GROMACS .gro file of C-alpha atoms in nm:
model
  423
    1MET     CA    1  -6.615  -9.978  -1.560
    2SER     CA    2  -6.565  -9.636  -1.388
    3THR     CA    3  -6.746  -9.470  -1.105
    4VAL     CA    4  -6.764  -9.104  -0.989
    5VAL     CA    5  -6.699  -9.010  -0.618
    6GLU     CA    6  -6.845  -8.673  -0.551
    7HIS     CA    7  -6.798  -8.425  -0.288
    8VAL     CA    8  -6.466  -8.520  -0.236
    9ALA     CA    9  -6.232  -8.303  -0.039
   10CYS     CA   10  -5.885  -8.228  -0.171
   11PRO     CA   11  -5.610  -8.243   0.114
   12PHE     CA   12  -5.342  -8.031  -0.046
   13CYS     CA   13  -5.381  -7.681   0.090
   14GLY     CA   14  -5.584  -7.484   0.360
   15CYS     CA   15  -5.854  -7.430   0.150
   16LEU     CA   16  -5.955  -7.801   0.155
   17CYS     CA   17  -6.184  -7.759  -0.146
   18ASP     CA   18  -6.451  -8.019  -0.090
   19ASP     CA   19  -6.658  -8.007  -0.421
   20ILE     CA   20  -6.385  -8.250  -0.627
   21ALA     CA   21  -6.523  -8.525  -0.845
   22VAL     CA   22  -6.294  -8.819  -0.864
   23GLU     CA   23  -6.312  -9.069  -1.140
   24VAL     CA   24  -6.193  -9.420  -1.067
   25GLU     CA   25  -6.133  -9.754  -1.230
   26GLY     CA   26  -6.050 -10.011  -0.999
   27ALA     CA   27  -5.782  -9.907  -0.753
   28ARG     CA   28  -5.655  -9.613  -1.006
   29ILE     CA   29  -5.801  -9.293  -1.023
   30VAL     CA   30  -5.834  -9.180  -1.409
   31LYS     CA   31  -5.998  -8.860  -1.386
   32VAL     CA   32  -6.039  -8.560  -1.141
   33LYS     CA   33  -6.269  -8.280  -1.199
   34ARG     CA   34  -6.266  -7.886  -1.076
   35ALA     CA   35  -5.939  -7.946  -0.891
   36CYS     CA   36  -5.666  -7.691  -0.939
   37SER     CA   37  -5.303  -7.821  -1.071
   38SER     CA   38  -5.185  -7.878  -0.740
   39GLY     CA   39  -5.511  -8.099  -0.607
   40GLN     CA   40  -5.506  -8.264  -0.981
   41GLY     CA   41  -5.114  -8.390  -0.867
   42ILE     CA   42  -5.240  -8.526  -0.568
   43PHE     CA   43  -5.473  -8.722  -0.696
   44MET     CA   44  -5.353  -8.822  -1.055
   45ASP     CA   45  -5.006  -8.868  -0.973
   46TYR     CA   46  -5.073  -9.080  -0.690
   47ASP     CA   47  -4.913  -9.459  -0.691
   48PRO     CA   48  -5.169  -9.704  -0.585
   49ARG     CA   49  -4.933  -9.992  -0.556
   50PRO     CA   50  -4.882 -10.166  -0.242
   51ARG     CA   51  -4.531 -10.136  -0.079
   52ARG     CA   52  -4.342 -10.295   0.227
   53PRO     CA   53  -4.183 -10.122   0.500
   54LEU     CA   54  -3.830 -10.109   0.478
   55VAL     CA   55  -3.536 -10.112   0.765
   56ARG     CA   56  -3.204  -9.977   0.683
   57GLY     CA   57  -3.324 -10.002   0.296
   58GLU     CA   58  -3.429 -10.380   0.318
   59GLU     CA   59  -3.787 -10.460   0.287
   60VAL     CA   60  -3.921 -10.644   0.611
   61GLU     CA   61  -4.285 -10.729   0.727
   62TRP     CA   62  -4.458 -10.499   0.905
   63ASP     CA   63  -4.441 -10.660   1.256
   64ALA     CA   64  -4.086 -10.635   1.181
   65ALA     CA   65  -4.045 -10.289   1.136
   66VAL     CA   66  -4.323 -10.219   1.390
   67ALA     CA   67  -4.046 -10.413   1.633
   68ALA     CA   68  -3.744 -10.212   1.469
   69ALA     CA   69  -3.905  -9.859   1.538
   70ALA     CA   70  -3.985  -9.956   1.888
   71ASP     CA   71  -3.643 -10.045   1.964
   72ILE     CA   72  -3.533  -9.693   1.830
   73LEU     CA   73  -3.778  -9.530   2.024
   74ARG     CA   74  -3.694  -9.743   2.338
   75ALA     CA   75  -3.328  -9.643   2.322
   76ALA     CA   76  -3.386  -9.292   2.263
   77ASP     CA   77  -3.327  -9.044   2.575
   78SER     CA   78  -3.443  -8.756   2.343
   79PRO     CA   79  -3.718  -8.838   2.069
   80LEU     CA   80  -3.867  -8.610   1.847
   81ILE     CA   81  -4.188  -8.611   1.653
   82TYR     CA   82  -4.208  -8.382   1.363
   83GLY     CA   83  -4.470  -8.325   1.076
   84LEU     CA   84  -4.817  -8.408   1.139
   85SER     CA   85  -4.953  -8.121   0.911
   86SER     CA   86  -5.014  -8.335   0.578
   87SER     CA   87  -5.201  -8.624   0.796
   88ALA     CA   88  -5.565  -8.653   0.967
   89SER     CA   89  -5.647  -8.535   1.287
   90GLU     CA   90  -5.715  -8.887   1.407
   91ALA     CA   91  -5.344  -8.972   1.336
   92GLN     CA   92  -5.228  -8.638   1.477
   93ARG     CA   93  -5.387  -8.742   1.796
   94LYS     CA   94  -5.205  -9.097   1.812
   95ALA     CA   95  -4.863  -8.877   1.754
   96VAL     CA   96  -4.941  -8.673   2.068
   97GLU     CA   97  -5.032  -9.018   2.241
   98LEU     CA   98  -4.715  -9.143   2.164
   99ALA     CA   99  -4.522  -8.852   2.270
  100ASP     CA  100  -4.670  -8.863   2.596
  101ARG     CA  101  -4.587  -9.250   2.646
  102ILE     CA  102  -4.222  -9.207   2.536
  103GLY     CA  103  -4.136  -8.866   2.691
  104ALA     CA  104  -4.111  -8.696   2.327
  105ILE     CA  105  -4.105  -8.351   2.186
  106VAL     CA  106  -4.364  -8.308   1.939
  107ASP     CA  107  -4.373  -8.025   1.684
  108SER     CA  108  -4.549  -7.972   1.363
  109THR     CA  109  -4.464  -7.754   1.040
  110SER     CA  110  -4.663  -7.446   1.214
  111SER     CA  111  -4.349  -7.403   1.392
  112VAL     CA  112  -4.166  -7.300   1.045
  113CYS     CA  113  -4.478  -7.106   0.925
  114HIS     CA  114  -4.770  -6.990   1.132
  115GLY     CA  115  -4.607  -7.057   1.467
  116PRO     CA  116  -4.597  -6.670   1.565
  117THR     CA  117  -4.975  -6.657   1.427
  118GLY     CA  118  -5.025  -6.914   1.748
  119LEU     CA  119  -4.823  -6.714   2.008
  120ALA     CA  120  -4.982  -6.366   1.863
  121MET     CA  121  -5.333  -6.541   1.899
  122GLN     CA  122  -5.209  -6.643   2.257
  123ALA     CA  123  -5.105  -6.259   2.374
  124VAL     CA  124  -5.445  -6.098   2.225
  125GLY     CA  125  -5.665  -6.290   2.089
  126GLU     CA  126  -5.787  -6.341   1.693
  127PRO     CA  127  -6.113  -6.180   1.574
  128THR     CA  128  -6.186  -6.457   1.301
  129CYS     CA  129  -6.476  -6.602   1.094
  130THR     CA  130  -6.522  -6.867   0.855
  131LEU     CA  131  -6.460  -6.875   0.518
  132GLY     CA  132  -6.852  -6.900   0.414
  133GLU     CA  133  -6.861  -6.571   0.624
  134VAL     CA  134  -6.579  -6.403   0.381
  135ARG     CA  135  -6.792  -6.570   0.031
  136ASP     CA  136  -7.138  -6.429   0.144
  137ARG     CA  137  -7.071  -6.083   0.323
  138ALA     CA  138  -6.741  -5.954   0.259
  139ASP     CA  139  -6.697  -5.677   0.058
  140LEU     CA  140  -6.356  -5.532   0.127
  141LEU     CA  141  -6.036  -5.777   0.121
  142VAL     CA  142  -5.684  -5.701   0.226
  143PHE     CA  143  -5.439  -5.957   0.150
  144TRP     CA  144  -5.126  -5.912   0.371
  145GLY     CA  145  -4.765  -6.074   0.277
  146CYS     CA  146  -4.925  -6.406   0.116
  147ASN     CA  147  -4.997  -6.472  -0.246
  148PRO     CA  148  -5.310  -6.686  -0.267
  149ASP     CA  149  -5.277  -6.657  -0.686
  150GLN     CA  150  -4.984  -6.887  -0.671
  151SER     CA  151  -5.024  -7.104  -0.319
  152HIS     CA  152  -5.391  -7.134  -0.299
  153LEU     CA  153  -5.530  -7.190  -0.648
  154ARG     CA  154  -5.907  -7.189  -0.609
  155HIS     CA  155  -5.931  -6.924  -0.321
  156PHE     CA  156  -6.024  -6.667  -0.512
  157ALA     CA  157  -6.312  -6.875  -0.674
  158ARG     CA  158  -6.427  -7.028  -0.393
  159TYR     CA  159  -6.382  -6.805  -0.086
  160SER     CA  160  -6.293  -6.445  -0.132
  161LEU     CA  161  -6.240  -6.242  -0.481
  162ASN     CA  162  -6.461  -6.391  -0.721
  163ALA     CA  163  -6.713  -6.584  -0.519
  164LYS     CA  164  -7.062  -6.538  -0.531
  165GLY     CA  165  -7.250  -6.524  -0.175
  166ALA     CA  166  -7.583  -6.379  -0.016
  167LEU     CA  167  -7.449  -6.039   0.019
  168THR     CA  168  -7.208  -6.046  -0.274
  169PRO     CA  169  -7.433  -6.193  -0.575
  170ASN     CA  170  -7.193  -6.055  -0.860
  171GLY     CA  171  -6.889  -6.184  -0.704
  172ARG     CA  172  -6.577  -5.938  -0.794
  173ALA     CA  173  -6.799  -5.663  -0.891
  174ASP     CA  174  -6.909  -5.634  -0.518
  175ARG     CA  175  -6.567  -5.631  -0.357
  176THR     CA  176  -6.272  -5.388  -0.345
  177MET     CA  177  -5.933  -5.560  -0.302
  178TYR     CA  178  -5.609  -5.429  -0.140
  179VAL     CA  179  -5.262  -5.623  -0.130
  180VAL     CA  180  -4.991  -5.534   0.116
  181ASP     CA  181  -4.670  -5.662  -0.007
  182VAL     CA  182  -4.309  -5.616  -0.034
  183ARG     CA  183  -4.318  -5.682  -0.394
  184GLU     CA  184  -4.579  -5.710  -0.665
  185THR     CA  185  -4.674  -6.083  -0.692
  186GLY     CA  186  -4.973  -6.233  -0.900
  187THR     CA  187  -5.188  -6.182  -0.631
  188ALA     CA  188  -5.113  -5.809  -0.623
  189LYS     CA  189  -5.166  -5.742  -0.979
  190LYS     CA  190  -5.540  -5.868  -0.946
  191ALA     CA  191  -5.599  -5.584  -0.677
  192ASP     CA  192  -5.770  -5.248  -0.700
  193ARG     CA  193  -5.493  -5.104  -0.466
  194PHE     CA  194  -5.133  -5.253  -0.420
  195LEU     CA  195  -4.956  -5.102  -0.133
  196GLN     CA  196  -4.585  -5.213  -0.166
  197ILE     CA  197  -4.385  -5.168   0.161
  198ASP     CA  198  -4.009  -5.175   0.241
  199PRO     CA  199  -3.872  -5.565   0.375
  200GLY     CA  200  -3.898  -5.561   0.753
  201CYS     CA  201  -4.127  -5.247   0.825
  202ASP     CA  202  -4.489  -5.465   0.854
  203TYR     CA  203  -4.499  -5.339   1.209
  204GLU     CA  204  -4.416  -4.985   1.136
  205VAL     CA  205  -4.726  -4.971   0.887
  206LEU     CA  206  -5.012  -5.174   1.106
  207SER     CA  207  -4.889  -4.946   1.380
  208THR     CA  208  -4.961  -4.652   1.187
  209LEU     CA  209  -5.286  -4.772   1.067
  210ARG     CA  210  -5.371  -4.822   1.437
  211LEU     CA  211  -5.258  -4.466   1.490
  212LEU     CA  212  -5.500  -4.341   1.201
  213VAL     CA  213  -5.771  -4.578   1.306
  214GLN     CA  214  -5.773  -4.399   1.642
  215GLY     CA  215  -5.775  -4.049   1.466
  216GLY     CA  216  -5.396  -3.962   1.542
  217GLU     CA  217  -5.148  -3.829   1.261
  218PRO     CA  218  -4.865  -3.992   1.202
  219GLU     CA  219  -4.503  -3.793   1.140
  220GLY     CA  220  -4.389  -3.751   0.800
  221GLU     CA  221  -4.537  -3.821   0.462
  222THR     CA  222  -4.435  -4.206   0.414
  223VAL     CA  223  -4.414  -4.490   0.663
  224GLY     CA  224  -4.253  -4.826   0.533
  225GLY     CA  225  -4.219  -4.673   0.197
  226VAL     CA  226  -4.584  -4.629   0.147
  227PRO     CA  227  -4.755  -4.290   0.135
  228VAL     CA  228  -4.930  -4.188   0.432
  229ALA     CA  229  -5.206  -4.075   0.227
  230ASP     CA  230  -5.260  -4.443   0.088
  231LEU     CA  231  -5.279  -4.587   0.446
  232ARG     CA  232  -5.519  -4.287   0.506
  233GLY     CA  233  -5.725  -4.409   0.217
  234LEU     CA  234  -5.712  -4.772   0.335
  235VAL     CA  235  -5.827  -4.669   0.678
  236GLU     CA  236  -6.124  -4.456   0.547
  237ARG     CA  237  -6.234  -4.769   0.353
  238LEU     CA  238  -6.205  -5.024   0.649
  239LYS     CA  239  -6.415  -4.813   0.866
  240SER     CA  240  -6.698  -4.778   0.588
  241CYS     CA  241  -6.708  -5.137   0.479
  242ARG     CA  242  -7.004  -5.378   0.534
  243TYR     CA  243  -6.730  -5.662   0.631
  244GLY     CA  244  -6.385  -5.616   0.574
  245LEU     CA  245  -6.138  -5.924   0.577
  246PHE     CA  246  -5.770  -5.955   0.619
  247PHE     CA  247  -5.614  -6.274   0.499
  248MET     CA  248  -5.218  -6.281   0.634
  249GLY     CA  249  -4.948  -6.478   0.537
  250MET     CA  250  -4.575  -6.574   0.578
  251GLY     CA  251  -4.486  -6.222   0.495
  252LEU     CA  252  -4.600  -6.157   0.819
  253THR     CA  253  -4.498  -6.437   1.037
  254MET     CA  254  -4.135  -6.515   0.887
  255THR     CA  255  -3.999  -6.164   0.861
  256ALA     CA  256  -3.847  -5.908   1.133
  257ALA     CA  257  -4.081  -5.892   1.443
  258ARG     CA  258  -4.289  -6.233   1.340
  259GLN     CA  259  -4.537  -6.270   1.636
  260LEU     CA  260  -4.527  -5.883   1.711
  261ASN     CA  261  -4.654  -5.846   1.361
  262VAL     CA  262  -4.953  -6.085   1.381
  263ALA     CA  263  -5.025  -5.916   1.739
  264GLU     CA  264  -5.051  -5.596   1.606
  265LEU     CA  265  -5.248  -5.667   1.299
  266PHE     CA  266  -5.510  -5.868   1.535
  267THR     CA  267  -5.532  -5.556   1.768
  268LEU     CA  268  -5.592  -5.327   1.456
  269VAL     CA  269  -5.879  -5.604   1.355
  270ALA     CA  270  -6.005  -5.591   1.673
  271GLU     CA  271  -5.990  -5.210   1.698
  272LEU     CA  272  -6.180  -5.148   1.372
  273ASN     CA  273  -6.486  -5.369   1.515
  274GLU     CA  274  -6.578  -5.018   1.680
  275TYR     CA  275  -6.638  -4.860   1.314
  276ALA     CA  276  -6.736  -5.177   1.098
  277LYS     CA  277  -6.716  -5.560   1.116
  278CYS     CA  278  -6.378  -5.671   1.034
  279SER     CA  279  -6.206  -6.004   1.070
  280VAL     CA  280  -5.864  -6.187   0.972
  281ILE     CA  281  -5.807  -6.523   0.886
  282PRO     CA  282  -5.441  -6.662   0.822
  283MET     CA  283  -5.343  -6.848   0.489
  284ARG     CA  284  -5.264  -7.203   0.622
  285GLY     CA  285  -5.065  -7.400   0.384
  286HIS     CA  286  -5.058  -7.783   0.413
  287GLY     CA  287  -5.409  -7.930   0.399
  288ASN     CA  288  -5.442  -8.003   0.786
  289VAL     CA  289  -5.174  -7.792   0.950
  290THR     CA  290  -5.497  -7.628   1.117
  291GLY     CA  291  -5.554  -7.937   1.209
  292ALA     CA  292  -5.232  -8.018   1.406
  293ASP     CA  293  -5.254  -7.684   1.553
  294GLN     CA  294  -5.622  -7.801   1.688
  295VAL     CA  295  -5.505  -8.140   1.846
  296LEU     CA  296  -5.194  -8.022   2.024
  297THR     CA  297  -5.426  -7.783   2.178
  298TRP     CA  298  -5.692  -8.006   2.278
  299THR     CA  299  -5.437  -8.241   2.414
  300SER     CA  300  -5.151  -8.070   2.566
  301GLY     CA  301  -5.280  -7.697   2.617
  302TYR     CA  302  -5.033  -7.570   2.357
  303PRO     CA  303  -5.043  -7.561   1.953
  304PHE     CA  304  -4.683  -7.666   1.834
  305ALA     CA  305  -4.330  -7.720   2.040
  306VAL     CA  306  -4.450  -7.947   2.310
  307SER     CA  307  -4.214  -8.146   2.519
  308TYR     CA  308  -4.335  -8.461   2.754
  309ALA     CA  309  -3.974  -8.541   2.834
  310ARG     CA  310  -4.089  -8.453   3.224
  311GLY     CA  311  -4.413  -8.654   3.188
  312TYR     CA  312  -4.640  -8.345   3.149
  313PRO     CA  313  -4.682  -8.095   2.816
  314GLN     CA  314  -4.414  -7.819   2.852
  315PHE     CA  315  -4.448  -7.516   2.573
  316SER     CA  316  -4.148  -7.366   2.498
  317PRO     CA  317  -4.094  -7.217   2.134
  318GLY     CA  318  -3.708  -7.199   2.047
  319GLU     CA  319  -3.632  -7.476   2.255
  320PHE     CA  320  -3.882  -7.751   2.169
  321THR     CA  321  -3.920  -7.663   1.784
  322ALA     CA  322  -3.817  -7.922   1.521
  323VAL     CA  323  -3.534  -7.688   1.372
  324ASP     CA  324  -3.363  -7.586   1.713
  325MET     CA  325  -3.390  -7.937   1.865
  326LEU     CA  326  -3.227  -8.040   1.566
  327ALA     CA  327  -2.977  -7.782   1.514
  328ARG     CA  328  -2.843  -7.801   1.865
  329ARG     CA  329  -2.809  -8.173   1.847
  330ALA     CA  330  -3.041  -8.239   2.116
  331ALA     CA  331  -3.266  -8.503   1.928
  332ASP     CA  332  -3.122  -8.865   1.953
  333ALA     CA  333  -3.430  -9.007   1.748
  334ALA     CA  334  -3.677  -8.878   1.539
  335VAL     CA  335  -4.039  -8.984   1.411
  336ILE     CA  336  -4.128  -8.788   1.096
  337LEU     CA  337  -4.511  -8.793   0.996
  338ALA     CA  338  -4.596  -8.686   0.654
  339SER     CA  339  -4.359  -8.425   0.602
  340ASP     CA  340  -3.977  -8.352   0.464
  341PRO     CA  341  -3.786  -8.190   0.663
  342GLY     CA  342  -3.477  -8.352   0.513
  343ALA     CA  343  -3.555  -8.131   0.203
  344HIS     CA  344  -3.667  -7.802   0.369
  345PHE     CA  345  -3.497  -7.763   0.730
  346PRO     CA  346  -3.192  -7.500   0.722
  347ARG     CA  347  -2.888  -7.746   0.675
  348PRO     CA  348  -2.739  -7.784   1.017
  349ALA     CA  349  -3.061  -7.903   1.106
  350ALA     CA  350  -3.130  -8.156   0.813
  351ALA     CA  351  -2.792  -8.295   0.862
  352HIS     CA  352  -2.845  -8.385   1.220
  353LEU     CA  353  -3.158  -8.561   1.099
  354GLU     CA  354  -2.976  -8.778   0.889
  355ARG     CA  355  -2.718  -8.850   1.168
  356ILE     CA  356  -2.998  -9.010   1.407
  357PRO     CA  357  -3.200  -9.295   1.347
  358THR     CA  358  -3.528  -9.176   1.217
  359ILE     CA  359  -3.870  -9.337   1.183
  360VAL     CA  360  -4.060  -9.213   0.861
  361LEU     CA  361  -4.417  -9.231   0.798
  362ASP     CA  362  -4.530  -9.131   0.441
  363HIS     CA  363  -4.734  -9.209   0.121
  364GLY     CA  364  -4.484  -9.100  -0.095
  365PRO     CA  365  -4.104  -9.067  -0.168
  366SER     CA  366  -3.894  -8.778  -0.007
  367VAL     CA  367  -3.552  -8.660   0.083
  368THR     CA  368  -3.637  -8.759   0.445
  369ALA     CA  369  -3.770  -9.106   0.327
  370SER     CA  370  -3.471  -9.188   0.170
  371HIS     CA  371  -3.266  -9.152   0.472
  372ALA     CA  372  -3.499  -9.320   0.681
  373THR     CA  373  -3.362  -9.587   0.928
  374VAL     CA  374  -3.758  -9.764   0.934
  375LEU     CA  375  -3.991  -9.640   0.673
  376PHE     CA  376  -4.360  -9.709   0.673
  377PRO     CA  377  -4.526  -9.670   0.343
  378THR     CA  378  -4.886  -9.548   0.459
  379ALA     CA  379  -5.200  -9.472   0.283
  380ALA     CA  380  -5.277  -9.100   0.195
  381TYR     CA  381  -5.541  -8.948   0.363
  382GLY     CA  382  -5.812  -8.811   0.139
  383VAL     CA  383  -5.708  -9.057  -0.152
  384ASP     CA  384  -5.689  -9.411   0.013
  385ALA     CA  385  -5.780  -9.332   0.354
  386ALA     CA  386  -6.073  -9.157   0.495
  387GLY     CA  387  -6.016  -8.900   0.810
  388THR     CA  388  -6.070  -8.548   0.951
  389ALA     CA  389  -5.905  -8.216   0.845
  390TYR     CA  390  -5.942  -7.887   0.989
  391ARG     CA  391  -5.984  -7.591   0.717
  392MET     CA  392  -5.799  -7.240   0.731
  393ASP     CA  393  -6.088  -7.124   0.918
  394ASN     CA  394  -6.100  -7.394   1.148
  395VAL     CA  395  -6.386  -7.567   1.013
  396PRO     CA  396  -6.362  -7.958   1.002
  397ILE     CA  397  -6.421  -8.112   0.668
  398PRO     CA  398  -6.423  -8.498   0.606
  399LEU     CA  399  -6.154  -8.644   0.389
  400SER     CA  400  -6.296  -8.947   0.147
  401GLN     CA  401  -6.121  -9.274   0.062
  402VAL     CA  402  -6.197  -9.282  -0.294
  403ILE     CA  403  -5.970  -9.605  -0.369
  404GLU     CA  404  -5.838  -9.898  -0.201
  405THR     CA  405  -5.504  -9.984  -0.167
  406GLY     CA  406  -5.499 -10.201   0.118
  407ARG     CA  407  -5.224  -9.958   0.282
  408PRO     CA  408  -5.228  -9.894   0.669
  409THR     CA  409  -5.301  -9.538   0.799
  410ASP     CA  410  -5.083  -9.315   0.979
  411GLU     CA  411  -5.313  -9.372   1.287
  412GLU     CA  412  -5.276  -9.739   1.220
  413ILE     CA  413  -4.931  -9.721   1.260
  414LEU     CA  414  -4.904  -9.495   1.533
  415GLY     CA  415  -5.130  -9.683   1.744
  416ARG     CA  416  -4.906 -10.024   1.667
  417LEU     CA  417  -4.581  -9.825   1.768
  418ILE     CA  418  -4.790  -9.714   2.082
  419GLU     CA  419  -4.844 -10.063   2.178
  420ALA     CA  420  -4.503 -10.173   2.105
  421VAL     CA  421  -4.313  -9.920   2.330
  422ARG     CA  422  -4.525 -10.053   2.609
  423THR     CA  423  -4.374 -10.394   2.654
   0.00000   0.00000   0.00000
């Protein structure tokens, strides 16, 4: 006999859609309603069979795996803890505690996506809001360097373009949408206006928008490949809107100027508030990458790339970020939590990760897990484990346990490692 679990939050991306219905028979998920195709995969493709941990490819008992992992960490001079963003905040706190205990460096996937956003926030602040405010109030949307049509499949329907709210009862008909990007994407095809900029010219275009907001007049007829007349039209629309919202993606953070791009956008949005209400929300990818930034900041004072090697937290992007640590062979052991750097890091970093002893906590197979010295097959938060995740707008969302598998959580395994390295 099946049961239906309502109001389930999907842990796939930063939208954390919490209106999912999951039908369960025993320990198997048989049907999922309202989830996008990515969310369907999270639930329907999950293998609920219990698995035993592996040490150097051999199945062992959990106590033996914990002991082997503790031996690796005690012997390491410069251990690295990386990932966090697809785990729950409860486990993220344990990861930071472990880093503090063993003098490790702890970094999240923010360092390879929205790390520059964190740096910009530290420099100039972030004029932001919640997705609920966007749904209820925003009549002007600007998507810059992101493509939610492909990356966040229910964003338009639940929170932005098509969502119906208190002051936007007609959804799409109540909104104007701009897209700024270097190519025409699926998102751009849905826009009222698409401004195609030259690659690497985001900073120039943003600076020109600030100049136009302040009443200045730029030289020339185009900036970064965009006609000045089009930029002037965007500024006029921003100044006259009820509520303007910028959604920004890795098109700003992972191109030339990086955090300077983001700082310029944040400053532009702050200056626009002299004329109309405007806010900005970064389009975060992993389900709890926002939570990783939150937890690291609560516990260390910094959002990513934190070293506890001297007994207190130090922050140094470019030095303590995982890619840099591995590429220059500075790490001699690694704990990888719910991520797959072996598949996504640059080759020099991924190659060094294969050379050093690694401890992997993950609920499914991955390239990194296939090379792990110690592999803990843990539960998936939001599927067979409950926890907390932070939506892209920094709102905490509870993750449900919809099936029971008996697998330990990341939090439990990290807690056991903390106790084991004390002895």
